[in-house]
Short mmCIF file of C-alpha atoms in Angstrom, two decimals:
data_model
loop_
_atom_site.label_atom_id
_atom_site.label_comp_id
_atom_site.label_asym_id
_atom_site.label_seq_id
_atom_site.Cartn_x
_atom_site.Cartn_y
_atom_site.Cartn_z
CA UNK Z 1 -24.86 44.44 60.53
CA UNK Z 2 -27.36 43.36 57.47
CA UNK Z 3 -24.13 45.34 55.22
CA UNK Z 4 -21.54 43.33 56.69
CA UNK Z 5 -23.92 39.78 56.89
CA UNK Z 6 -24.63 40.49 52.59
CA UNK Z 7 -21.26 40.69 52.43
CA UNK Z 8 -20.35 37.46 53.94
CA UNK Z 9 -22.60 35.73 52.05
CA UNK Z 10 -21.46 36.75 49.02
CA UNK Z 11 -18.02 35.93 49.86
CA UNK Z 12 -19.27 32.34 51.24
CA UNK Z 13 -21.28 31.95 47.95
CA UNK Z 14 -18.42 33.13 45.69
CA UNK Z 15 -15.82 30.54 47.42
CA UNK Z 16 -18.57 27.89 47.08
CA UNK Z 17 -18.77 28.46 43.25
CA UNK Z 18 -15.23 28.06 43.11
CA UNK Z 19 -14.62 25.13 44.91
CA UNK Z 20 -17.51 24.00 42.83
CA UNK Z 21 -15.07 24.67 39.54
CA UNK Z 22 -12.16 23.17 41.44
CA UNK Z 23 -13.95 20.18 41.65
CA UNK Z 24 -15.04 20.09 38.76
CA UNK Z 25 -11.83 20.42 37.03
CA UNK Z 26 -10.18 18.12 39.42
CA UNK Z 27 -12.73 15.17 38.58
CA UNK Z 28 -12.59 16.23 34.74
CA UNK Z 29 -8.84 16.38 34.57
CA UNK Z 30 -7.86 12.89 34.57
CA UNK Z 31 -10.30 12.33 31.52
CA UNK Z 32 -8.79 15.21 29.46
CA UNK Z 33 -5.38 13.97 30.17
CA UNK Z 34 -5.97 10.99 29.11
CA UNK Z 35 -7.49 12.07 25.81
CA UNK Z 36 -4.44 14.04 25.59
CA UNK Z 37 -2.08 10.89 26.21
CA UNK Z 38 -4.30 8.19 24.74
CA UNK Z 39 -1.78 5.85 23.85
CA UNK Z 40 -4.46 3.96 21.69
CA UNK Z 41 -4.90 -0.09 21.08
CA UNK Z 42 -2.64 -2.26 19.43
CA UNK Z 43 -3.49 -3.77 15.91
CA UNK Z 44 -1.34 -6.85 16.67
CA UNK Z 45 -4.15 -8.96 17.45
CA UNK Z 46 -5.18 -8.08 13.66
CA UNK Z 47 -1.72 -9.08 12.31
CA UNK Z 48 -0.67 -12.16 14.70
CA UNK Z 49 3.30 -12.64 14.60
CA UNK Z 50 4.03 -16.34 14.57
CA UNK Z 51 5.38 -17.22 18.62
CA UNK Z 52 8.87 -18.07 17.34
CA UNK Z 53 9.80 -15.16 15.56
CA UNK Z 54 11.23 -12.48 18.12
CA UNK Z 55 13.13 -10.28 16.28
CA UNK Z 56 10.14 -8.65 14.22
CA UNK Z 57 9.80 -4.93 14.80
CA UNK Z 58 7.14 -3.83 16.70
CA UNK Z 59 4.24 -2.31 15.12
CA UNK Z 60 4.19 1.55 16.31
CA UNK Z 61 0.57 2.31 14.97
CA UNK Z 62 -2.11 2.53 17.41
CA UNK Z 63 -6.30 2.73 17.05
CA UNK Z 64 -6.88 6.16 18.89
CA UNK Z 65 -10.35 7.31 19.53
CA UNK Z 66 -11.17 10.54 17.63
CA UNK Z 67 -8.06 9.84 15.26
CA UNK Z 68 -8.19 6.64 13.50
CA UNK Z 69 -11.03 6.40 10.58
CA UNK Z 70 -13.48 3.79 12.73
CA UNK Z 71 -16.27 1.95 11.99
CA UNK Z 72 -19.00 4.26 12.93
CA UNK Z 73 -17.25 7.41 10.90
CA UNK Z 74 -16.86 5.06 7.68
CA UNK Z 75 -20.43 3.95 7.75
CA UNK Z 76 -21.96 7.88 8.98
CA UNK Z 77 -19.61 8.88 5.27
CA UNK Z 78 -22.20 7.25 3.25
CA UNK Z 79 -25.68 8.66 1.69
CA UNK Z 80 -28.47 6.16 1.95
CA UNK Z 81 -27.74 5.58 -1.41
CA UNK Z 82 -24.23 4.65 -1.02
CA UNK Z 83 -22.16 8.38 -2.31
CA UNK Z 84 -18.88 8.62 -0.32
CA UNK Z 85 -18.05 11.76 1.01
CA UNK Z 86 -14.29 11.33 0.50
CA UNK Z 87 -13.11 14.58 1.78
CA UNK Z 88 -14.19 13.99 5.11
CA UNK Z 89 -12.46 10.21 4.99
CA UNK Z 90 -9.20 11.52 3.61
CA UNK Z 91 -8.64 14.01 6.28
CA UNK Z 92 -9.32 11.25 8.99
CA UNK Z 93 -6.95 8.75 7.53
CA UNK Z 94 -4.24 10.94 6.91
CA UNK Z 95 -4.38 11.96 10.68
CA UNK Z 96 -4.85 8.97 12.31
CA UNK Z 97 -5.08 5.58 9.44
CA UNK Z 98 -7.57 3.41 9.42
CA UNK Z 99 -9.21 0.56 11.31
CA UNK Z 100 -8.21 -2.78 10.69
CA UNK Z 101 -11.51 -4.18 10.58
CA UNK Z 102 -12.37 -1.76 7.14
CA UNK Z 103 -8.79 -1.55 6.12
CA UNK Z 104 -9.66 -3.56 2.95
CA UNK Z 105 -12.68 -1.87 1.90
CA UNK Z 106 -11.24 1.71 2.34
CA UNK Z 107 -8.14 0.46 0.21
CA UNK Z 108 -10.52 -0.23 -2.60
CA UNK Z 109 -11.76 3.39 -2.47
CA UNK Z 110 -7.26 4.94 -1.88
CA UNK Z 111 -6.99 2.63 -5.29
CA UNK Z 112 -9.55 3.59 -7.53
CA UNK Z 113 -11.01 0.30 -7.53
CA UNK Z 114 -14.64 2.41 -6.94
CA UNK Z 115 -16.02 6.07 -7.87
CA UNK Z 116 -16.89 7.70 -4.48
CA UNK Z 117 -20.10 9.30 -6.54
CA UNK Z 118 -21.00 5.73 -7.28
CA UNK Z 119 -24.30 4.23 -5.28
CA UNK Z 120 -24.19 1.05 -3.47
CA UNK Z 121 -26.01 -0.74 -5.84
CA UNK Z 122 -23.49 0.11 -8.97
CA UNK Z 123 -20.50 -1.18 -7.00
CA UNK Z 124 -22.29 -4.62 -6.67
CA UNK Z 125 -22.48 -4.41 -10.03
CA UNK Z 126 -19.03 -3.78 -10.83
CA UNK Z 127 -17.44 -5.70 -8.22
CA UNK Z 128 -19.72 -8.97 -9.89
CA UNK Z 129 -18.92 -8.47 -13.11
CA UNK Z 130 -15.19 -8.39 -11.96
CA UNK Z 131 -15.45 -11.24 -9.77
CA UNK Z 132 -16.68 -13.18 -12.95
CA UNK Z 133 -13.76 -11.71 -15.13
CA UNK Z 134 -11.46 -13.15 -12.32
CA UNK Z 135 -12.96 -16.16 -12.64
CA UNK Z 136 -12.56 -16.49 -16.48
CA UNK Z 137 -8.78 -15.54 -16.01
CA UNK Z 138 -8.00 -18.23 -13.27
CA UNK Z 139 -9.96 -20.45 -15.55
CA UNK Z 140 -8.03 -20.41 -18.28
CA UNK Z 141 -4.90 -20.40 -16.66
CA UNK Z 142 -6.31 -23.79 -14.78
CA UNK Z 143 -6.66 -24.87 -18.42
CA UNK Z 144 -2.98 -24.56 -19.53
CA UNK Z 145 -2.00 -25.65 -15.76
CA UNK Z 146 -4.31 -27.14 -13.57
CA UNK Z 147 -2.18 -26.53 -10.85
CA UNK Z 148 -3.42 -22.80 -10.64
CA UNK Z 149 -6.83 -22.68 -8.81
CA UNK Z 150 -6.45 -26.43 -7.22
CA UNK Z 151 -4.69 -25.19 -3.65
CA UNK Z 152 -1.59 -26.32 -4.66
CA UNK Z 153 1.41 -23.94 -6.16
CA UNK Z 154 5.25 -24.57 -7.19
CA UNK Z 155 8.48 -24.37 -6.62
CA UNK Z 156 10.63 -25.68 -8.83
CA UNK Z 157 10.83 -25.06 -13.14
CA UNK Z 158 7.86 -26.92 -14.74
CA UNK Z 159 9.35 -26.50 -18.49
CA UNK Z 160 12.46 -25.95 -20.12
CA UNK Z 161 13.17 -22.53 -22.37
CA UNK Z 162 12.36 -24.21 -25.30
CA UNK Z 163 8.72 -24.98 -24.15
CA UNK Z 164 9.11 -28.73 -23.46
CA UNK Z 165 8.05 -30.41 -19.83
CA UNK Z 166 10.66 -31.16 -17.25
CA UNK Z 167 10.10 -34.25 -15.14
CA UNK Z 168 11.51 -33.32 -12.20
CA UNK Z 169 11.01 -35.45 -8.99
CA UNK Z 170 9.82 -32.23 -6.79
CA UNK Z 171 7.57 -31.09 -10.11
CA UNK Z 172 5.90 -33.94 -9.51
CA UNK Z 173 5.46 -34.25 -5.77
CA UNK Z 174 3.98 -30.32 -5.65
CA UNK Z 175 1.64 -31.06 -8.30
CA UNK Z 176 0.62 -34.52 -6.70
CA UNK Z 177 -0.19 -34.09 -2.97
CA UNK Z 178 -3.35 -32.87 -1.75
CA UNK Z 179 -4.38 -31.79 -5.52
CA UNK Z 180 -7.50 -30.61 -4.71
CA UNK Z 181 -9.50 -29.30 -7.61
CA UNK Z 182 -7.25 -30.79 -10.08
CA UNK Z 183 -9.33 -33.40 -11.80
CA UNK Z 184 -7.10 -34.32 -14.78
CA UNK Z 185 -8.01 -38.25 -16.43
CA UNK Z 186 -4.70 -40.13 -16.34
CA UNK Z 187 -5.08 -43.46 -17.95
CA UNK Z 188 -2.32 -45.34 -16.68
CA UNK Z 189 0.11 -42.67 -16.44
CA UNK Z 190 0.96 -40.82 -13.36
CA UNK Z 191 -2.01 -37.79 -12.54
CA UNK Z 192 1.81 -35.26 -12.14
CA UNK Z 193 3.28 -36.28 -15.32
CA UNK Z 194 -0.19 -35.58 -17.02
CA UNK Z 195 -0.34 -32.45 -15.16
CA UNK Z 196 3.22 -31.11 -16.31
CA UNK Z 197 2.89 -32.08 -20.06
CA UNK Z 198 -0.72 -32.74 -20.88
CA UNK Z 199 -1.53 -28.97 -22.45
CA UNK Z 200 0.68 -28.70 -25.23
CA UNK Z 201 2.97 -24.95 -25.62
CA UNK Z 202 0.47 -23.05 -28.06
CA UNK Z 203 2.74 -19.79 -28.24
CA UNK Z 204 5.75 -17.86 -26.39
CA UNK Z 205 3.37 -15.52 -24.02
CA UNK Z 206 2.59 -19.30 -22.60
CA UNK Z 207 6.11 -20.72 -21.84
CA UNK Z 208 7.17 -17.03 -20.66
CA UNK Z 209 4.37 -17.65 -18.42
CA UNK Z 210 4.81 -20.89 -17.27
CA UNK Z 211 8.96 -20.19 -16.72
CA UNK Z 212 7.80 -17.74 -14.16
CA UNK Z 213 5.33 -20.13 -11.98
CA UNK Z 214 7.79 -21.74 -10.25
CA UNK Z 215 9.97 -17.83 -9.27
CA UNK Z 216 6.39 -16.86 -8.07
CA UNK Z 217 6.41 -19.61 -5.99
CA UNK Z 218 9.70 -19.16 -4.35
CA UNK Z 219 8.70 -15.43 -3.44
CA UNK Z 220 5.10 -16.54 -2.53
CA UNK Z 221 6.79 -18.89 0.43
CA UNK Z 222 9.21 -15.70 1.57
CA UNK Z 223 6.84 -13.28 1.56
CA UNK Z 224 5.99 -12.09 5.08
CA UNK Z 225 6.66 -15.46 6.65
CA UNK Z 226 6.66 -14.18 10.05
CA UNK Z 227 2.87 -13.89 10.22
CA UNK Z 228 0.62 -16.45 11.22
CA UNK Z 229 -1.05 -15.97 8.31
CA UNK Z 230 0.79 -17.81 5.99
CA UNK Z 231 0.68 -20.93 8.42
CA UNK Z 232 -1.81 -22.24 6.29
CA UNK Z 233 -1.20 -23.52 3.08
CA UNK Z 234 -4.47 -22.49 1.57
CA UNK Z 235 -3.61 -18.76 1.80
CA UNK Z 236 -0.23 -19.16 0.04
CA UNK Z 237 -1.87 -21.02 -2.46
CA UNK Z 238 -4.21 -17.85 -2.62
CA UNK Z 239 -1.55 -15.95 -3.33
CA UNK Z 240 0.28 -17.92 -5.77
CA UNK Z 241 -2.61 -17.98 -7.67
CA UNK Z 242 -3.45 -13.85 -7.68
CA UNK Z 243 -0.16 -13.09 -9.00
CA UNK Z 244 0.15 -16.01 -11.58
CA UNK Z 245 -3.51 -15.13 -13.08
CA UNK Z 246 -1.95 -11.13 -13.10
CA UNK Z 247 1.51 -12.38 -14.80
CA UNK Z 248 -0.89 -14.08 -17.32
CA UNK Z 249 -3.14 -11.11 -18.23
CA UNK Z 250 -0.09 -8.42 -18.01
CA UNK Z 251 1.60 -9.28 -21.09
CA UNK Z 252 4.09 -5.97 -20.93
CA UNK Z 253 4.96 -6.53 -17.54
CA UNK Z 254 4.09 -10.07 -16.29
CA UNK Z 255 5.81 -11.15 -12.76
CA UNK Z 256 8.76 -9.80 -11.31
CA UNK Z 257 10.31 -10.19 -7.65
CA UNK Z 258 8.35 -7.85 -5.85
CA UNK Z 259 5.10 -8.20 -6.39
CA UNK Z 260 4.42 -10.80 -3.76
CA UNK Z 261 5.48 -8.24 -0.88
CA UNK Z 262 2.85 -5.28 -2.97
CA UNK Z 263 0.03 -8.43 -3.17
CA UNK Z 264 0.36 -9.92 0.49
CA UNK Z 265 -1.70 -7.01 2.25
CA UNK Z 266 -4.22 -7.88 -0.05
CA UNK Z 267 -5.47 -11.05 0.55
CA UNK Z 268 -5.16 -10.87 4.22
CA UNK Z 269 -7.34 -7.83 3.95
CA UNK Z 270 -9.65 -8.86 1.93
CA UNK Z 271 -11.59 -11.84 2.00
CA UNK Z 272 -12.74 -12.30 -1.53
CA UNK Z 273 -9.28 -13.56 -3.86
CA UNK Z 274 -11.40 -11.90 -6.76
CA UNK Z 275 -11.67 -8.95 -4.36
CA UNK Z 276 -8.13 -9.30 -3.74
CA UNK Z 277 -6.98 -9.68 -7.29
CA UNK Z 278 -8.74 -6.39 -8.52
CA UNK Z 279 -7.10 -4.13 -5.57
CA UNK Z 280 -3.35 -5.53 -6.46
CA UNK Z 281 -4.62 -4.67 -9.87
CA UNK Z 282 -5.32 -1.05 -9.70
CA UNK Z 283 -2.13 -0.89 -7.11
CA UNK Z 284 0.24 -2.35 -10.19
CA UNK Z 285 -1.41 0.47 -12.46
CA UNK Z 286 0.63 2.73 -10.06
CA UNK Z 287 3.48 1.08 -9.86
CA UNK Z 288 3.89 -1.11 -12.74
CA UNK Z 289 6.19 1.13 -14.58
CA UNK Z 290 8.78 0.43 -11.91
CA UNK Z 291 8.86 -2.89 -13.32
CA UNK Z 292 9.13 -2.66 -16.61
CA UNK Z 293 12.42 -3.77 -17.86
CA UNK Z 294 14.41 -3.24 -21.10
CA UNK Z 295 17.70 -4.46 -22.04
CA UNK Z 296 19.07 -1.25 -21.04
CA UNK Z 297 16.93 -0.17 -18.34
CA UNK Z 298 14.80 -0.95 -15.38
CA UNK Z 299 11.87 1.03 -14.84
CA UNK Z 300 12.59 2.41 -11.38
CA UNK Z 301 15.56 4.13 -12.38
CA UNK Z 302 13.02 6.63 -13.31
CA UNK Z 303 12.06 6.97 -9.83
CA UNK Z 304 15.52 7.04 -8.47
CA UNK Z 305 16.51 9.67 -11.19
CA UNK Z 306 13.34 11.98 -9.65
CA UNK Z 307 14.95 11.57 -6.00
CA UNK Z 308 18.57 12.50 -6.94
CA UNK Z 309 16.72 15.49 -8.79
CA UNK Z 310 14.88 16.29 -5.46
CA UNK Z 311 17.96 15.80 -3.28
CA UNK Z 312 19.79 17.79 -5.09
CA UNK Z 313 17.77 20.32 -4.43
CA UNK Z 314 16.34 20.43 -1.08
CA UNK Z 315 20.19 19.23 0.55
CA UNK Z 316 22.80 19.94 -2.53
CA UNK Z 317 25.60 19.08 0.37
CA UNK Z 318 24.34 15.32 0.81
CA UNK Z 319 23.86 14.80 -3.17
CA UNK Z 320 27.18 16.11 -3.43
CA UNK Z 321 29.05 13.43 -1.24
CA UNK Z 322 26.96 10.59 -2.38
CA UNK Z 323 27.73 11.33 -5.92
CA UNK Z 324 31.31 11.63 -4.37
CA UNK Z 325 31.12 8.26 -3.06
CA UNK Z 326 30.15 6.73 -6.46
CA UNK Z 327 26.09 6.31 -5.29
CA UNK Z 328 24.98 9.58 -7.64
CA UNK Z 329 22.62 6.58 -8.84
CA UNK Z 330 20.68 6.48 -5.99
CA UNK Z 331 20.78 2.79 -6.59
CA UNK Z 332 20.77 2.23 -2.60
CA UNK Z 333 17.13 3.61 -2.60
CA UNK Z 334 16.42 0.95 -4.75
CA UNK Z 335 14.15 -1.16 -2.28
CA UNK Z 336 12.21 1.31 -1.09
CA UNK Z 337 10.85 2.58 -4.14
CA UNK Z 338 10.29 -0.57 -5.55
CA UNK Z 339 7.98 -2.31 -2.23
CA UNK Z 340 7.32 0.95 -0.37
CA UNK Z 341 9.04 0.63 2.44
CA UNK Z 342 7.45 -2.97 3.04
CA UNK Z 343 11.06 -4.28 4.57
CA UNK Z 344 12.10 -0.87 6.49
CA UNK Z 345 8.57 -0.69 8.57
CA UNK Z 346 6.45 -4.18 10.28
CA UNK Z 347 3.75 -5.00 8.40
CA UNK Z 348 1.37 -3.26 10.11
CA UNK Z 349 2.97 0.36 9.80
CA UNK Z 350 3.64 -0.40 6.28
CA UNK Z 351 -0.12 -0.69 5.87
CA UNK Z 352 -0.77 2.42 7.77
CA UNK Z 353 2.52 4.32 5.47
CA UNK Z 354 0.20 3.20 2.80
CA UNK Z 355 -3.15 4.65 3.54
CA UNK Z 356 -1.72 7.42 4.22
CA UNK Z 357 0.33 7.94 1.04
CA UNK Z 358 -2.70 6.91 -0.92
CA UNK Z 359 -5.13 9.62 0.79
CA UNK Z 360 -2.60 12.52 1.14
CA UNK Z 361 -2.56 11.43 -3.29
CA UNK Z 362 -5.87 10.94 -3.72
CA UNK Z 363 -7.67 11.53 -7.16
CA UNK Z 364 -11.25 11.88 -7.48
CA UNK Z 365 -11.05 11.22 -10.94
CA UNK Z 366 -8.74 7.75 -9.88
CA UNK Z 367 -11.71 5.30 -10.95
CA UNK Z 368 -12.06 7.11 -14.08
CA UNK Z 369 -8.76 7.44 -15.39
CA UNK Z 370 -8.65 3.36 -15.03
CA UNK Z 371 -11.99 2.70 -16.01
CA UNK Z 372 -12.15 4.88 -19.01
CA UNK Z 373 -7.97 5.37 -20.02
CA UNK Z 374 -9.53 6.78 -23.62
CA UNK Z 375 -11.92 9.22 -22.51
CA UNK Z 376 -9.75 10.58 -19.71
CA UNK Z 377 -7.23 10.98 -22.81
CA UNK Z 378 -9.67 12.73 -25.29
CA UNK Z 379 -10.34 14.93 -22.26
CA UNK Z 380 -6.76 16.02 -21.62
CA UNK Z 381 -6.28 16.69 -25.13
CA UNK Z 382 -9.20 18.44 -26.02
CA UNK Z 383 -12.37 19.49 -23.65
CA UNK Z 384 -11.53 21.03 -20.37
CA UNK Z 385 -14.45 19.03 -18.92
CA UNK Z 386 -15.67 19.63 -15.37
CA UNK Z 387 -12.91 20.36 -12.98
CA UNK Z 388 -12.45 18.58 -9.89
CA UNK Z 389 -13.23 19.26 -6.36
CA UNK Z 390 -10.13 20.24 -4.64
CA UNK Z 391 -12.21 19.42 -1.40
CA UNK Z 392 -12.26 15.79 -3.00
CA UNK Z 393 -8.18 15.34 -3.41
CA UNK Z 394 -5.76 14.27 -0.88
CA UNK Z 395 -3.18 16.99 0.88
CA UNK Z 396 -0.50 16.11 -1.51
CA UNK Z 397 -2.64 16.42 -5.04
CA UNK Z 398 -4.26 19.73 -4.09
CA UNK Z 399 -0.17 21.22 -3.78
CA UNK Z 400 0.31 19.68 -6.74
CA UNK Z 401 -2.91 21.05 -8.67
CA UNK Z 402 -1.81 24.61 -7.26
CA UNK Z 403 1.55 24.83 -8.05
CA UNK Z 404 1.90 22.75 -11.46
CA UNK Z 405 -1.60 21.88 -12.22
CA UNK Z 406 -0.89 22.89 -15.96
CA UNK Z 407 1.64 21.42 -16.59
CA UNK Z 408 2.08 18.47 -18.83
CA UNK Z 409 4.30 16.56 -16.75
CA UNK Z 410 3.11 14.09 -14.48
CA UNK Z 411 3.73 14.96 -10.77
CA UNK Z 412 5.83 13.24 -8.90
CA UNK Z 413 4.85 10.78 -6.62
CA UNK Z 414 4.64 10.94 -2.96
CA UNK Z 415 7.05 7.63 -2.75
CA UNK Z 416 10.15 9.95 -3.57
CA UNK Z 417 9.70 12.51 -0.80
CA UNK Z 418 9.35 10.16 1.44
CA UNK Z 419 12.76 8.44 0.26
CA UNK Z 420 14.02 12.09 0.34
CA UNK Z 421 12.95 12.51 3.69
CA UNK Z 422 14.54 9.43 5.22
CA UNK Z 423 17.73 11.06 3.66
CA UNK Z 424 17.46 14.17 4.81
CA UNK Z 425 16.85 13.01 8.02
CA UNK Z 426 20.29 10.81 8.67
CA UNK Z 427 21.99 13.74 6.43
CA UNK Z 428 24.38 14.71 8.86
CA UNK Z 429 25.59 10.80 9.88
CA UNK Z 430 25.45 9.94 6.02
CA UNK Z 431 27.69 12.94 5.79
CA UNK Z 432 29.76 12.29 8.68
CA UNK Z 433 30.01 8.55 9.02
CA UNK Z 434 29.55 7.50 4.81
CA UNK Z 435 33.02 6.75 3.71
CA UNK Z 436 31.64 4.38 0.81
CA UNK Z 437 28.79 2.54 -0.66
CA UNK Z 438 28.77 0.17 1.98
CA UNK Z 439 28.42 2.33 4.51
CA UNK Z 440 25.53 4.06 2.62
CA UNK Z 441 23.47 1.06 2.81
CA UNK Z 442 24.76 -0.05 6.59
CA UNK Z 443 23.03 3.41 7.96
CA UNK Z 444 19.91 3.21 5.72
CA UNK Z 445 19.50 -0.74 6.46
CA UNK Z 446 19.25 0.55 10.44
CA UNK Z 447 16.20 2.46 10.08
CA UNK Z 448 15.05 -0.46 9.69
CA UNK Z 449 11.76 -0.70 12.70
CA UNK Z 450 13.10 2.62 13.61
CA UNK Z 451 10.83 4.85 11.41
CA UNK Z 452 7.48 6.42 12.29
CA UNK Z 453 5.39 5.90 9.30
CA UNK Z 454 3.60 10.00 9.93
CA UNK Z 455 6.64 11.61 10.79
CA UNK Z 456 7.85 10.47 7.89
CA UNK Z 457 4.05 11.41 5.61
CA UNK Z 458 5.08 14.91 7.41
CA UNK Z 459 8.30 14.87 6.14
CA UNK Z 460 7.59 14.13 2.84
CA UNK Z 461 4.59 16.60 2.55
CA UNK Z 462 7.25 19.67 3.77
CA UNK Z 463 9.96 18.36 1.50
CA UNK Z 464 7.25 18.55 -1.41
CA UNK Z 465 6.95 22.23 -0.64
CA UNK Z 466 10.20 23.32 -0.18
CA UNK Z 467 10.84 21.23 -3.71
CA UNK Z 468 7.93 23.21 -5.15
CA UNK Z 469 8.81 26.19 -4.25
CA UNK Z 470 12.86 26.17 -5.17
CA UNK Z 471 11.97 24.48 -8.14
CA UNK Z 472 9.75 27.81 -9.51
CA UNK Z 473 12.48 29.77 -8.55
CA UNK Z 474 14.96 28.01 -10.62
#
């Protein structure tokens, strides 16, 4: 009887601990599913889309807890003297982006604008000292035109090729309303015509400078008009301003149609316009040789010669037929490379595509190689100095220090995988459907709001391999 009682209990005890675990798992379930199927928050509230414009595609990144680089993680990266440990923050934004909220201060880090070894107290430093060197730039652009700085910017030519002023009726009316900080004595003259013609043409850097004003202006009022944003003047003056102070001080390169799309993010992410100014800086230093023109050449057919090398490669079939169907040029490719991707994703995966290029490419020695061009060149040509932490480089460098570390050609960038892997991924309709040019363009211009800004980061990243690795072999 005791025997069979024991037994019974036992049995009675063992059910009760599994119920107990049933229960359990039944009240825990609906938490770990929706971990598993967090579909995250929207950022739209960060980017507001003006109420009239319905036919802006919708944003597809989303904050998810545990993924996207937050708040708490950014701050808990920092040693209470201010070192970044960037490893750590790479790995998180290339899984999941960043939070709105630090977008802009992250970018500076992705850009080189800081050292990650730096303390908090010498990036006060630097970021004074450039907010003063801002300031003497905008200065004496005010100085040659006071429209620049006053909250005001143009639209139509302000002088003729030869250098003299043109009086034209809508000159005058932009440089007239609302001036602002414009405080220009007159006499009895009109405050525009003084404006337009009161600094006399010292040299041709100034009237190359002063043709493009007005062409900045036209792009400044285009540029991502769909967001609320640019509702107010003052932040289109903002911009004007940014890239007419950088067309000023980049005498190689100056302005070209573009860089309002690659200096938008910037100033709605940052508060700052110095701030501002320095990140679309250290972005250009990337990019800028996509915009350098000759009489004979624009810079980005570099870039577009590196993709038909990497097509060519990785799908010989498709760079066959496009070369078939006169586009061996790659010229179709041509907007993507030159804006990254700004018109194929919204604005707020193209900021997320970003990030994520910029972390998967990060270079601890970034800050340095801006900072201090002529030591980092006496170091490549002479002293091996201290190598850098793999641990410390994005997903995409460390490939690229494994497999061609040594070499003496630059890597290519990140920007034409992904272009690859857009390709490679409408291969078979390109292949099928592509009877010409046209029809080239027609399929690549509907991807537009179609594309998932990481699937395509993962694309790129296996593309990069398989490139990698055929190119050794051949």
């Amino acid at each position: 009887m005791s025997n069979s009682t024991t037994l019974t209990d036992k049995r009675d005890n063992r059910r009760g601990k599994e119920r107990g675990r049933e229960r359990s798992l039944i009240s825990h379930f609906p938490k770990c599913l929706q971990m598993r199927r967090d579909p995250g928050a929207s950022v739209d509230s960060f980017y507001e889309v003006r109420p009239e414009c319905t036919d802006v595609p919708r944003t597809r990144f989303k904050i998810k807890a545990g993924k996207t680089l937050s708040v708490r993680k950014w701050q808990a990266a920092f040693t209470q003297e201010g070192y970044l440990d960037i490893g750590k923050t790479l790995s998180r934004i290339q899984h999941g982006g960043i939070h709105p909220s630090i977008r802009g201060e992250v970018w500076e880090f992705l850009l080189g604008c800081y050292d990650p070894k730096s303390t908090f107290d010498e990036r006060e430093q630097i970021r004074m000292q450039r907010r003063v060197q801002y300031a003497r730039w905008k200065d004496e652009c005010h100085k040659m035109f006071p429209v620049v700085g006053s909250g005001r910017y143009v639209t139509a030519p302000i002088i003729t090729e030869e250098g003299n002023p043109i009086q034209d009726p809508l000159v005058l009316r932009e440089t007239t309303t609302d001036m602002g900080a414009v405080t220009t004595s007159v006499g009895n003259g009109s405050m525009a015509s003084s404006i337009v013609s009161a600094v006399s043409i010292l040299d041709e850097k100034e009237i190359q400078w002063k043709l493009t004003l007005h062409q900045i202006g036209l792009d400044v009022i285009r540029t991502d008009r769909t967001l609320l944003f640019y509702e107010n003047s003052e932040n289109l003056s903002k911009l004007w301003d940014i890239l007419a102070v950088y067309a000023w001080i980049d005498t190689d390169i100056g302005y070209c149609q573009g860089m309002s799309d690659l200096c938008s993010p910037m100033i709605i992410l940052l508060d700052d316009e110095a701030d501002a100014f320095w990140c679309f800086e250290r972005l250009m230093r990337r990019l800028r040789g996509n915009f350098r023109c000759t009489e004979r050449s624009v810079g980005v057919e570099t870039q577009l010669s590196n993709l038909a090398a990497v097509t060519q490669i990785i799908d010989p079939k498709l760079h066959r037929h496009l070369e078939a169907l006169g586009g061996g040029d790659y010229l179709f490719a041509f907007r993507m490379l030159m804006v990254l991707f700004r018109r194929e994703f919204s604005f707020g995966d193209s900021l997320y595509l970003w990030e994520m290029m910029w972390a998967l490419e990060f270079d601890p020695d970034l800050f340095s190689l801006y900072e201090y061009p002529n030591s980092a060149n006496e170091k490549a040509e002479g002293s091996k100095g201290k190598a850098k932490s793999i641990r410390q480089c994005g997903k995409f460098e460390r490939e690229n220090l494994k497999n061609g570390g040594k070499s003496s050609e630059a890597p290519l960038p990140i920007s034409v995988f992904l272009v690859a892997s857009v390709l490679k991924d409408r291969s078979s309709k390109l292949m099928t459907e592509a009877r010409g040019l046209d029809d080239v363009v027609k399929i690549l211009n509907d991807i537009t709001g179609n594309l998932d800004a990481k699937k395509a980061c993962t694309g790129a990243m296996k593309l990069h391999k398989k490139y990698l690795r055929k190119a050794k072999k051949a």
